[in-house]
Coordinates of C-alpha atoms in Angstrom, one line a residue:
M1 CA -10.4 -82.4 34.2
S2 CA -10.1 -79.0 33.6
L3 CA -9.4 -80.0 30.4
H4 CA -12.0 -82.4 30.1
A5 CA -14.1 -79.4 31.3
S6 CA -13.7 -76.6 28.6
G7 CA -14.6 -78.5 25.8
A8 CA -10.2 -78.7 24.9
L9 CA -10.7 -83.2 25.2
P10 CA -13.9 -85.1 24.9
G11 CA -16.0 -86.0 28.2
Q12 CA -17.6 -84.7 31.4
V13 CA -16.0 -84.3 34.3
P14 CA -18.2 -86.3 36.3
A15 CA -20.5 -85.7 38.8
E16 CA -19.1 -87.2 41.8
W17 CA -15.5 -86.3 41.0
L18 CA -16.4 -82.7 41.7
M19 CA -18.9 -82.9 44.2
D20 CA -16.0 -85.0 46.3
Q21 CA -13.1 -82.4 45.5
N22 CA -16.0 -79.8 46.5
L23 CA -15.9 -78.5 43.2
F24 CA -18.0 -76.7 40.2
V25 CA -17.7 -75.9 36.6
C26 CA -18.9 -72.5 35.5
P27 CA -21.3 -72.9 33.1
H28 CA -19.8 -69.4 32.2
C29 CA -15.8 -70.2 31.6
S30 CA -15.7 -73.8 31.6
Q31 CA -13.3 -73.7 34.2
L32 CA -13.1 -76.1 37.5
V33 CA -13.8 -73.6 40.6
A34 CA -14.2 -74.4 44.2
N35 CA -17.3 -74.4 45.8
T36 CA -16.5 -71.5 48.4
R37 CA -15.9 -69.4 45.4
Q38 CA -19.0 -69.6 43.2
A39 CA -20.7 -66.4 43.9
S40 CA -17.7 -64.5 43.5
H41 CA -16.0 -66.6 40.5
L42 CA -20.1 -66.3 38.6
Q43 CA -20.0 -62.4 39.2
H44 CA -16.7 -61.7 37.7
C45 CA -17.6 -63.8 34.0
S46 CA -21.3 -62.7 33.7
Q47 CA -19.2 -58.8 33.8
S48 CA -15.9 -60.4 32.2
L49 CA -18.7 -61.3 29.4
T50 CA -20.2 -57.7 29.3
N51 CA -17.4 -55.9 29.5
Q52 CA -16.2 -58.0 26.3
I53 CA -19.3 -57.5 24.3
A54 CA -19.0 -53.9 25.1
H55 CA -15.7 -54.0 23.7
L56 CA -16.9 -55.9 20.4
Q57 CA -19.4 -52.9 20.0
S58 CA -17.3 -50.1 20.4
S59 CA -15.5 -51.3 17.6
I60 CA -18.0 -50.8 14.9
A61 CA -18.3 -48.1 13.1
P62 CA -21.0 -46.4 12.1
K63 CA -23.7 -47.5 9.5
P64 CA -26.2 -44.8 7.4
Q65 CA -29.9 -44.7 8.4
I66 CA -31.3 -47.6 6.1
N67 CA -34.3 -46.9 3.0
Q68 CA -37.0 -47.9 3.3
N69 CA -37.7 -49.0 0.2
L70 CA -36.5 -52.3 2.0
P71 CA -38.7 -55.7 2.5
T72 CA -40.3 -56.3 5.6
F73 CA -39.7 -59.8 7.4
E74 CA -42.8 -61.4 5.3
E75 CA -40.8 -60.9 2.2
V76 CA -37.2 -62.2 2.7
C77 CA -38.9 -64.7 4.2
Q78 CA -42.1 -66.2 1.8
L79 CA -38.8 -64.9 -1.3
H80 CA -38.6 -68.9 -2.7
H81 CA -34.8 -68.1 -3.7
P82 CA -32.2 -70.8 -3.3
T83 CA -29.0 -70.1 -1.8
L84 CA -25.4 -71.8 -2.2
R85 CA -25.2 -75.2 -0.4
F86 CA -21.7 -73.7 0.4
V87 CA -19.6 -70.1 0.0
P88 CA -17.1 -71.3 -2.3
T89 CA -13.4 -71.4 -1.0
K90 CA -12.7 -68.0 -3.1
A91 CA -16.0 -65.7 -1.9
R92 CA -15.8 -66.8 1.5
P93 CA -13.8 -64.3 2.7
A94 CA -15.3 -61.6 1.3
F95 CA -18.5 -63.6 2.5
A96 CA -17.2 -63.3 6.2
R97 CA -16.7 -59.9 5.8
A98 CA -20.0 -59.0 5.2
L99 CA -21.5 -61.8 8.1
S100 CA -19.3 -59.9 10.6
T101 CA -21.2 -56.2 9.3
A102 CA -24.4 -58.2 10.2
L103 CA -23.2 -59.9 13.1
K104 CA -21.8 -56.1 14.7
E105 CA -25.0 -54.5 13.9
V106 CA -27.0 -56.8 15.7
L107 CA -24.6 -57.0 19.0
R108 CA -24.9 -52.5 18.5
H109 CA -28.0 -51.4 17.9
N110 CA -30.4 -55.2 18.4
S111 CA -33.0 -53.3 16.8
E112 CA -35.4 -54.2 13.7
E113 CA -33.7 -53.0 11.3
A114 CA -30.0 -54.7 12.3
W115 CA -32.1 -58.0 12.4
L116 CA -33.5 -57.2 9.0
T117 CA -30.3 -56.8 7.3
L118 CA -29.2 -59.6 9.2
F119 CA -32.6 -61.4 7.3
M120 CA -31.4 -60.6 3.4
L121 CA -28.0 -60.9 3.5
P122 CA -28.0 -64.6 2.4
K123 CA -30.5 -64.4 -0.1
C124 CA -28.6 -61.3 -1.9
V125 CA -25.7 -62.2 -1.9
L126 CA -25.6 -66.3 -1.9
P127 CA -27.8 -66.5 -4.9
S128 CA -28.3 -70.2 -6.4
L129 CA -26.2 -70.5 -9.4
K130 CA -28.9 -73.2 -11.3
Q131 CA -31.9 -72.0 -13.0
R132 CA -33.8 -74.4 -15.3
G133 CA -30.6 -76.7 -14.7
V134 CA -28.1 -75.0 -16.8
V135 CA -25.3 -73.0 -14.7
N136 CA -26.0 -68.9 -15.9
P137 CA -24.0 -65.8 -15.3
H138 CA -24.7 -64.5 -12.4
T139 CA -22.1 -61.1 -11.1
P140 CA -19.5 -62.7 -8.6
I141 CA -20.5 -63.6 -4.9
E142 CA -17.4 -61.2 -3.6
S143 CA -18.9 -58.3 -5.9
L144 CA -22.1 -58.5 -4.4
C145 CA -20.5 -58.8 -1.1
K146 CA -18.7 -55.4 -2.2
M147 CA -22.2 -54.4 -3.0
W148 CA -23.4 -54.8 0.6
L149 CA -20.7 -53.2 2.9
N150 CA -20.7 -50.4 0.9
N151 CA -24.9 -50.7 1.8
D152 CA -26.3 -50.6 -1.6
L153 CA -29.0 -53.3 -0.7
V154 CA -31.9 -52.1 -2.4
T155 CA -30.4 -52.7 -5.8
L156 CA -29.6 -55.9 -3.7
W157 CA -33.1 -57.0 -2.9
S158 CA -34.5 -55.9 -7.1
R159 CA -31.7 -58.2 -8.4
S160 CA -33.0 -61.3 -6.4
L161 CA -36.1 -60.5 -6.9
T162 CA -35.6 -60.5 -10.1
R163 CA -34.5 -63.8 -9.4
A164 CA -36.9 -65.2 -7.8
N165 CA -39.2 -65.2 -10.4
L166 CA -36.6 -66.5 -13.0
H167 CA -36.5 -69.7 -10.1
S168 CA -40.8 -69.7 -10.3
S169 CA -41.0 -69.1 -13.7
S170 CA -38.4 -72.5 -14.0
K171 CA -40.2 -74.6 -11.9
N172 CA -43.6 -77.0 -10.9
F173 CA -44.1 -75.8 -7.0
G174 CA -45.8 -78.8 -4.8
T175 CA -45.2 -81.9 -7.2
S176 CA -42.3 -83.9 -7.4
T177 CA -41.8 -86.5 -10.7
H178 CA -39.6 -89.3 -10.4
S179 CA -37.1 -87.6 -12.6
Q180 CA -36.9 -85.0 -10.2
E181 CA -36.1 -86.9 -7.7
I182 CA -33.2 -88.3 -10.0
S183 CA -31.8 -84.7 -10.2
S184 CA -32.0 -84.7 -6.9
A185 CA -30.3 -87.3 -5.5
I186 CA -27.5 -86.8 -8.0
S187 CA -27.4 -83.3 -6.4
L188 CA -26.5 -83.6 -3.1
G189 CA -24.4 -87.1 -3.9
R190 CA -21.7 -84.7 -5.7
S191 CA -21.6 -82.2 -2.2
G192 CA -21.0 -85.7 -0.1
L193 CA -24.2 -85.6 1.2
M194 CA -25.0 -89.1 0.6
G195 CA -27.5 -90.6 3.5
K196 CA -29.9 -87.4 2.0
A197 CA -30.0 -89.2 -1.9
C198 CA -30.6 -92.2 -0.4
R199 CA -34.1 -90.6 1.3
I200 CA -34.7 -88.9 -1.2
L201 CA -34.8 -92.0 -3.6
L202 CA -36.7 -93.7 -0.6
S203 CA -39.0 -91.1 -0.3
S204 CA -42.8 -90.6 -1.5
G205 CA -41.9 -87.5 -2.6
I206 CA -44.3 -84.2 -2.1
A207 CA -47.3 -83.2 -1.8
P208 CA -49.4 -81.4 -4.0
S209 CA -50.2 -77.8 -3.1
N210 CA -53.4 -78.1 -3.1
S211 CA -56.3 -77.7 -1.2
T212 CA -56.3 -81.5 0.3
T213 CA -53.0 -81.0 1.2
L214 CA -54.2 -77.7 3.1
N215 CA -57.0 -79.7 4.9
L216 CA -54.8 -82.3 5.8
L217 CA -51.8 -79.3 7.3
Q218 CA -54.5 -77.5 8.8
S219 CA -55.8 -80.7 11.1
K220 CA -52.6 -81.9 11.9
N221 CA -51.4 -78.1 13.3
P222 CA -54.8 -76.7 14.7
S223 CA -54.8 -72.7 15.4
C224 CA -54.1 -71.5 18.7
P225 CA -54.0 -68.7 20.9
H226 CA -50.3 -67.0 21.1
P227 CA -49.0 -68.2 23.6
T228 CA -48.1 -66.2 27.0
I229 CA -44.6 -65.8 27.2
P230 CA -43.0 -65.8 31.3
D231 CA -40.3 -63.0 32.4
I232 CA -36.8 -63.6 31.5
A233 CA -35.5 -65.6 34.9
S234 CA -32.7 -62.4 36.0
N235 CA -29.6 -64.7 35.3
P236 CA -29.9 -66.4 31.9
V237 CA -27.6 -68.6 30.6
T238 CA -24.9 -67.4 29.1
L239 CA -21.5 -68.8 26.9
G240 CA -19.1 -67.5 28.6
P241 CA -15.2 -66.4 26.9
S242 CA -13.8 -69.6 26.7
F243 CA -17.2 -71.2 24.8
D244 CA -17.0 -73.6 21.7
I245 CA -18.6 -72.3 19.7
L246 CA -17.0 -73.8 16.5
H247 CA -17.4 -77.2 18.1
I248 CA -21.2 -76.1 17.9
L249 CA -21.8 -75.9 14.1
R250 CA -19.6 -78.7 13.8
S251 CA -21.9 -80.9 15.7
F252 CA -24.6 -80.1 13.0
T253 CA -25.8 -83.3 10.7
K254 CA -23.9 -82.3 6.9
G255 CA -26.4 -80.7 4.3
T256 CA -28.2 -79.7 7.3
S257 CA -31.3 -77.5 5.4
A258 CA -31.2 -73.7 5.3
G259 CA -34.4 -71.6 7.3
P260 CA -36.5 -69.4 5.3
S261 CA -33.6 -66.5 6.0
G262 CA -31.6 -68.5 2.9
L263 CA -28.9 -68.8 6.1
S264 CA -27.9 -72.6 6.8
I265 CA -25.4 -73.8 9.8
Q266 CA -22.9 -74.0 6.4
H267 CA -23.1 -70.3 5.4
L268 CA -21.6 -70.6 9.2
L269 CA -19.0 -72.6 8.8
D270 CA -17.8 -71.8 5.8
A271 CA -16.9 -67.6 6.9
A272 CA -16.5 -69.1 10.8
S273 CA -12.6 -70.8 8.7
V274 CA -11.6 -67.5 7.5
P275 CA -9.7 -65.4 9.6
L276 CA -10.9 -62.2 10.5
Q277 CA -9.4 -58.9 13.6
T278 CA -13.5 -60.0 14.7
P279 CA -13.4 -63.5 14.6
I280 CA -16.9 -65.0 14.0
C281 CA -17.3 -67.1 16.3
D282 CA -17.1 -64.1 18.6
S283 CA -19.9 -62.2 17.4
L284 CA -22.0 -65.7 16.6
K285 CA -21.5 -66.1 20.8
G286 CA -22.9 -62.3 21.3
V287 CA -26.0 -62.9 19.2
V288 CA -26.6 -66.6 20.5
N289 CA -26.6 -64.3 23.7
I290 CA -29.4 -62.0 22.9
L291 CA -31.8 -65.1 21.5
A292 CA -31.0 -66.8 24.8
S293 CA -32.0 -64.8 27.2
G294 CA -35.2 -63.2 25.6
K295 CA -33.8 -59.9 24.0
D296 CA -34.3 -60.1 20.8
P297 CA -36.9 -57.5 19.7
K298 CA -40.6 -58.9 19.4
S299 CA -41.2 -58.1 16.5
V300 CA -38.8 -60.3 15.8
S301 CA -39.5 -62.9 17.9
A302 CA -41.6 -64.3 15.8
F303 CA -39.5 -65.9 12.6
L304 CA -36.6 -66.2 14.8
S305 CA -38.6 -68.9 16.4
G306 CA -40.9 -70.1 12.4
G307 CA -39.7 -72.2 10.3
R308 CA -40.3 -73.1 6.9
L309 CA -43.5 -76.0 6.4
I310 CA -43.4 -78.9 3.3
A311 CA -45.6 -81.3 3.4
L312 CA -44.5 -84.7 2.8
N313 CA -46.8 -87.8 1.5
K314 CA -46.6 -90.6 3.5
G315 CA -49.0 -93.5 3.6
K316 CA -50.5 -95.5 0.7
F317 CA -52.1 -93.7 -2.8
S318 CA -55.4 -93.2 -3.1
E319 CA -56.7 -91.6 -6.7
G320 CA -53.1 -89.7 -7.3
Q321 CA -54.0 -88.3 -3.9
C322 CA -51.0 -89.6 -1.3
T323 CA -54.1 -90.9 2.1
D324 CA -52.3 -88.5 4.2
I325 CA -49.1 -86.2 4.8
R326 CA -45.8 -85.4 7.4
P327 CA -45.6 -81.7 8.0
L328 CA -41.4 -81.6 8.7
V329 CA -39.9 -77.5 9.7
V330 CA -37.0 -76.6 9.0
G331 CA -36.4 -73.4 11.5
E332 CA -34.4 -70.8 10.8
A333 CA -30.0 -71.6 11.9
L334 CA -29.0 -69.2 15.2
R335 CA -32.6 -69.9 16.7
R336 CA -31.3 -74.3 16.1
L337 CA -27.4 -72.4 17.3
T338 CA -28.9 -71.4 20.0
G339 CA -31.1 -73.6 21.3
K340 CA -27.7 -76.5 20.6
C341 CA -25.3 -73.7 22.2
L342 CA -27.4 -74.3 25.5
C343 CA -28.3 -78.5 25.4
S344 CA -24.5 -78.4 25.6
I345 CA -24.3 -76.3 28.3
L346 CA -26.9 -78.1 30.3
K347 CA -26.6 -81.7 29.5
D348 CA -25.3 -82.4 32.9
K349 CA -28.3 -81.4 34.3
F350 CA -31.1 -82.9 31.3
S351 CA -29.2 -86.1 32.8
T352 CA -29.3 -85.6 36.0
F353 CA -32.8 -83.5 36.5
F354 CA -34.5 -86.2 33.4
Q355 CA -32.6 -89.9 35.0
P356 CA -33.8 -93.2 35.8
S357 CA -36.7 -93.0 33.4
Q358 CA -36.4 -91.1 30.7
F359 CA -34.3 -92.1 28.1
G360 CA -35.4 -89.6 25.3
V361 CA -33.6 -85.8 26.3
A362 CA -29.6 -85.9 27.2
C363 CA -29.4 -90.1 26.9
K364 CA -26.6 -91.3 24.2
A365 CA -29.3 -93.9 22.0
G366 CA -32.2 -93.7 23.9
V367 CA -34.5 -96.1 22.1
E368 CA -31.8 -98.7 21.7
R369 CA -31.5 -98.7 25.0
V370 CA -35.6 -98.5 25.6
V371 CA -36.4 -101.3 22.7
H372 CA -33.0 -103.9 23.8
N373 CA -33.4 -103.3 27.7
L374 CA -37.6 -104.6 27.0
R375 CA -36.2 -107.7 24.5
K376 CA -33.5 -108.6 28.2
Y377 CA -36.2 -108.2 30.0
I378 CA -38.8 -110.6 27.8
D379 CA -35.9 -112.9 26.9
D380 CA -35.0 -113.5 31.0
G381 CA -37.8 -114.4 31.6
W382 CA -39.5 -111.3 34.0
M383 CA -42.5 -111.1 32.4
S384 CA -45.0 -113.4 30.8
G385 CA -48.5 -113.1 29.5
D386 CA -50.4 -110.4 27.9
F387 CA -49.4 -107.0 27.3
V388 CA -51.7 -104.0 27.6
V389 CA -51.3 -101.4 24.4
C390 CA -52.4 -97.9 25.3
K391 CA -53.1 -95.7 22.7
G392 CA -54.8 -91.5 22.4
T393 CA -54.8 -88.6 20.3
I394 CA -53.3 -85.0 21.8
S395 CA -54.1 -82.1 19.6
S396 CA -50.7 -80.6 18.5
Q397 CA -52.0 -77.1 18.9
S398 CA -49.8 -75.6 19.6
G399 CA -45.5 -77.2 21.2
V400 CA -42.0 -78.0 19.7
Q401 CA -41.2 -77.8 16.2
Q402 CA -39.5 -81.2 14.9
G403 CA -35.7 -80.4 14.5
D404 CA -35.1 -77.8 17.6
P405 CA -32.7 -79.2 19.5
L406 CA -34.3 -78.1 22.8
G407 CA -37.6 -79.5 21.6
P408 CA -36.8 -83.2 23.1
M409 CA -36.0 -81.8 26.5
M410 CA -38.8 -79.3 27.1
F411 CA -41.7 -82.1 25.0
A412 CA -40.2 -84.6 28.1
L413 CA -40.7 -82.2 30.7
V414 CA -44.2 -81.7 30.2
L415 CA -44.6 -85.4 31.1
R416 CA -42.1 -84.7 34.0
K417 CA -44.3 -84.9 36.2
L418 CA -46.2 -87.6 35.3
V419 CA -42.6 -89.7 35.6
S420 CA -42.1 -88.8 38.9
N421 CA -45.7 -89.4 40.4
I422 CA -44.7 -92.9 38.9
E423 CA -41.4 -93.4 41.0
A424 CA -43.0 -91.3 43.4
D425 CA -46.1 -93.7 44.3
D426 CA -45.5 -95.9 46.7
D427 CA -47.8 -98.5 44.8
C428 CA -45.6 -98.4 42.1
I429 CA -42.2 -99.4 43.4
N430 CA -43.9 -103.2 42.6
L431 CA -43.4 -102.2 39.1
S432 CA -40.3 -104.9 37.6
F433 CA -39.7 -101.8 34.7
N434 CA -40.3 -98.5 33.8
A435 CA -38.6 -96.9 30.9
W436 CA -39.7 -93.5 28.8
Y437 CA -38.6 -92.1 25.3
L438 CA -40.3 -89.1 25.3
D439 CA -44.4 -89.8 25.1
D440 CA -43.8 -93.5 24.7
G441 CA -43.8 -95.0 28.1
I442 CA -43.4 -99.2 29.1
L443 CA -44.6 -99.6 32.5
A444 CA -44.5 -103.6 33.2
G445 CA -46.4 -105.4 36.6
G446 CA -48.9 -106.5 38.0
E447 CA -52.4 -105.9 36.8
C448 CA -52.9 -103.6 40.4
E449 CA -50.0 -102.0 39.6
V450 CA -50.0 -101.4 35.5
F451 CA -53.6 -101.3 34.9
S452 CA -55.7 -99.5 37.7
R453 CA -55.6 -98.7 41.8
N454 CA -57.9 -99.9 44.2
G455 CA -60.5 -100.8 41.5
I456 CA -60.8 -97.5 39.3
S457 CA -58.7 -96.9 36.1
L458 CA -55.7 -95.0 35.1
F459 CA -56.1 -94.1 32.0
P460 CA -58.9 -91.9 30.8
A461 CA -61.8 -92.6 29.3
S462 CA -59.9 -91.3 25.8
V463 CA -57.6 -93.7 25.8
K464 CA -58.1 -97.2 24.4
S465 CA -56.6 -100.4 25.9
S466 CA -56.2 -103.2 24.2
I467 CA -54.8 -107.2 25.1
Q468 CA -51.5 -108.2 22.6
P469 CA -49.2 -110.9 22.3
N470 CA -47.1 -109.0 20.2
L471 CA -46.6 -105.1 20.3
E472 CA -44.3 -103.1 18.5
I473 CA -42.4 -100.0 20.4
L474 CA -40.7 -96.9 18.9
G475 CA -40.8 -98.2 15.6
A476 CA -38.6 -101.9 16.7
P477 CA -41.0 -105.3 16.7
I478 CA -40.9 -107.7 19.7
G479 CA -42.2 -110.7 19.3
D480 CA -42.5 -114.0 18.2
I481 CA -41.8 -115.1 14.7
V482 CA -45.1 -114.3 13.5
H483 CA -45.8 -111.0 14.4
C484 CA -42.2 -109.9 13.2
S485 CA -41.2 -111.1 9.7
P486 CA -43.7 -109.1 8.3
F487 CA -41.5 -105.7 9.8
F488 CA -38.0 -107.0 7.8
A489 CA -40.0 -108.2 4.7
E490 CA -40.4 -104.9 4.8
K491 CA -37.5 -103.5 5.4
H492 CA -36.1 -105.9 2.6
N493 CA -38.6 -104.8 -0.4
L494 CA -37.7 -100.7 1.0
F495 CA -34.1 -102.1 0.1
K496 CA -34.7 -103.6 -3.5
V497 CA -37.0 -99.7 -4.0
L498 CA -33.8 -98.1 -3.4
L499 CA -31.2 -100.6 -5.4
R500 CA -33.9 -100.3 -8.9
A501 CA -33.7 -95.9 -7.5
I502 CA -29.8 -96.5 -7.9
S503 CA -29.3 -98.3 -11.4
D504 CA -31.8 -95.1 -12.7
V505 CA -28.7 -92.8 -11.0
A506 CA -26.9 -95.1 -12.8
A507 CA -28.2 -93.8 -16.0
V508 CA -27.6 -90.8 -15.3
D509 CA -24.8 -90.7 -13.5
L510 CA -22.6 -93.3 -12.9
H511 CA -19.7 -92.4 -10.2
V512 CA -22.3 -90.8 -7.7
A513 CA -24.4 -94.1 -8.7
I514 CA -21.1 -96.6 -7.2
S515 CA -20.7 -94.2 -4.4
L516 CA -24.4 -94.2 -2.9
L517 CA -24.0 -98.4 -3.7
R518 CA -20.7 -98.6 -1.7
M519 CA -21.7 -96.2 1.2
C520 CA -25.5 -96.8 1.8
G521 CA -26.4 -100.9 -0.1
G522 CA -24.1 -102.5 0.1
Y523 CA -23.9 -106.1 2.4
C524 CA -23.4 -104.8 5.6
K525 CA -27.1 -102.1 5.5
L526 CA -28.9 -105.5 5.2
V527 CA -27.9 -107.7 7.6
H528 CA -27.7 -106.1 10.1
L529 CA -31.4 -105.0 10.0
P530 CA -32.3 -107.0 12.9

């Protein structure tokens, strides 16, 4: 059980077993401790972590004062300068030393200047090697990292600006032609990212950079005043010495995109593979603890919490312009890493808190559980009659970022009071089905339990309701064969589009096309659609 609690073996220690044994799992060191020693052990763990960080900070040599000619955070994040997807094996030791130095500076000073140099690092030492579709000669990464360690930051940034100008002159931003999509898919396929390659082949492309796209973005994300940040708790969740942050890094989807600074999860993994006197993982845990406790400088928080906003085409085209867009945000790698570490520590508490009705947080295969349970419920004859489908619109002026590991929890937390009130309502005890996936809720029962209470409607006037014999929930059709057939026809047509796109890829790179066909376009992918 100790190995399971520490993460050395997969699986979680059952809460019932811990109660029976009068034990708890320490959130700092992941050890099993008797409840009678809880207070003393937590105090000892916190002190041990503080001493470890202090020792790490004391081992850092002083760094010369940063040159005032360096860019601002806005200039670093706004510079369109692609970075490498992977750090070449030969260059990983040099990059690991440069990254370790930048992380240690953040741990020691936690100042705006230290964070700025960390933001600059990827675009200064990991430039993409392709310009105008060909490989151009560049300064080796090892030499760039050596310049970084020698504190020649002004020269490095000047070179980054030159490379960015070359890249912008060779690429038309805001548009994506079919040939560019094929080239991007081939590049991703050669990197082993077959799923991403297929998504590009099936996508409608990037929306053009014009006033129409800007207006659509503003309508979906209207501006609002900055929220008031509450005081941080005196005992924030922290990563203990035995926390396996490398396991968290490996749990990210392969090929996860880089944020505005150009730093990606893959860069951190490549650096962590290099043995150093002070391992990268130890420095990362210290930086994550700073972010988790909210102690990063306020002037830096906006950039750590921000992201790159990309407008993808969505819906049908009309006069060459897509009728709708899908905003996609790519956040900073360190913030996403912090969110995922906190989710790992608090997963069991999330599961207990949101059970039994919320399947969108700390619940594996939550969508499938809701859909299959509802279908089984109907097939077993527990539900008859029509569905009351209610739809409403909530302005997204503020909220969580798409792709934020903590996003589903914070989103569901807003709805928790509503869901708990439904569960505790005496009139709702007779509900025969009550399941939620974030804001999509399904209630089954008589009209008095679901739709009204004492003649008063349970839904506000802004929510429109309609009675339908079928419905679609979480992207899955539920109803008769006439209702479900168009869904499968659409998937079948999408599959044919993919096969045609793979044939276009084959004209350029046969090996990537065969790999896409075998891994993403095979017979099993189609036959298991239901």
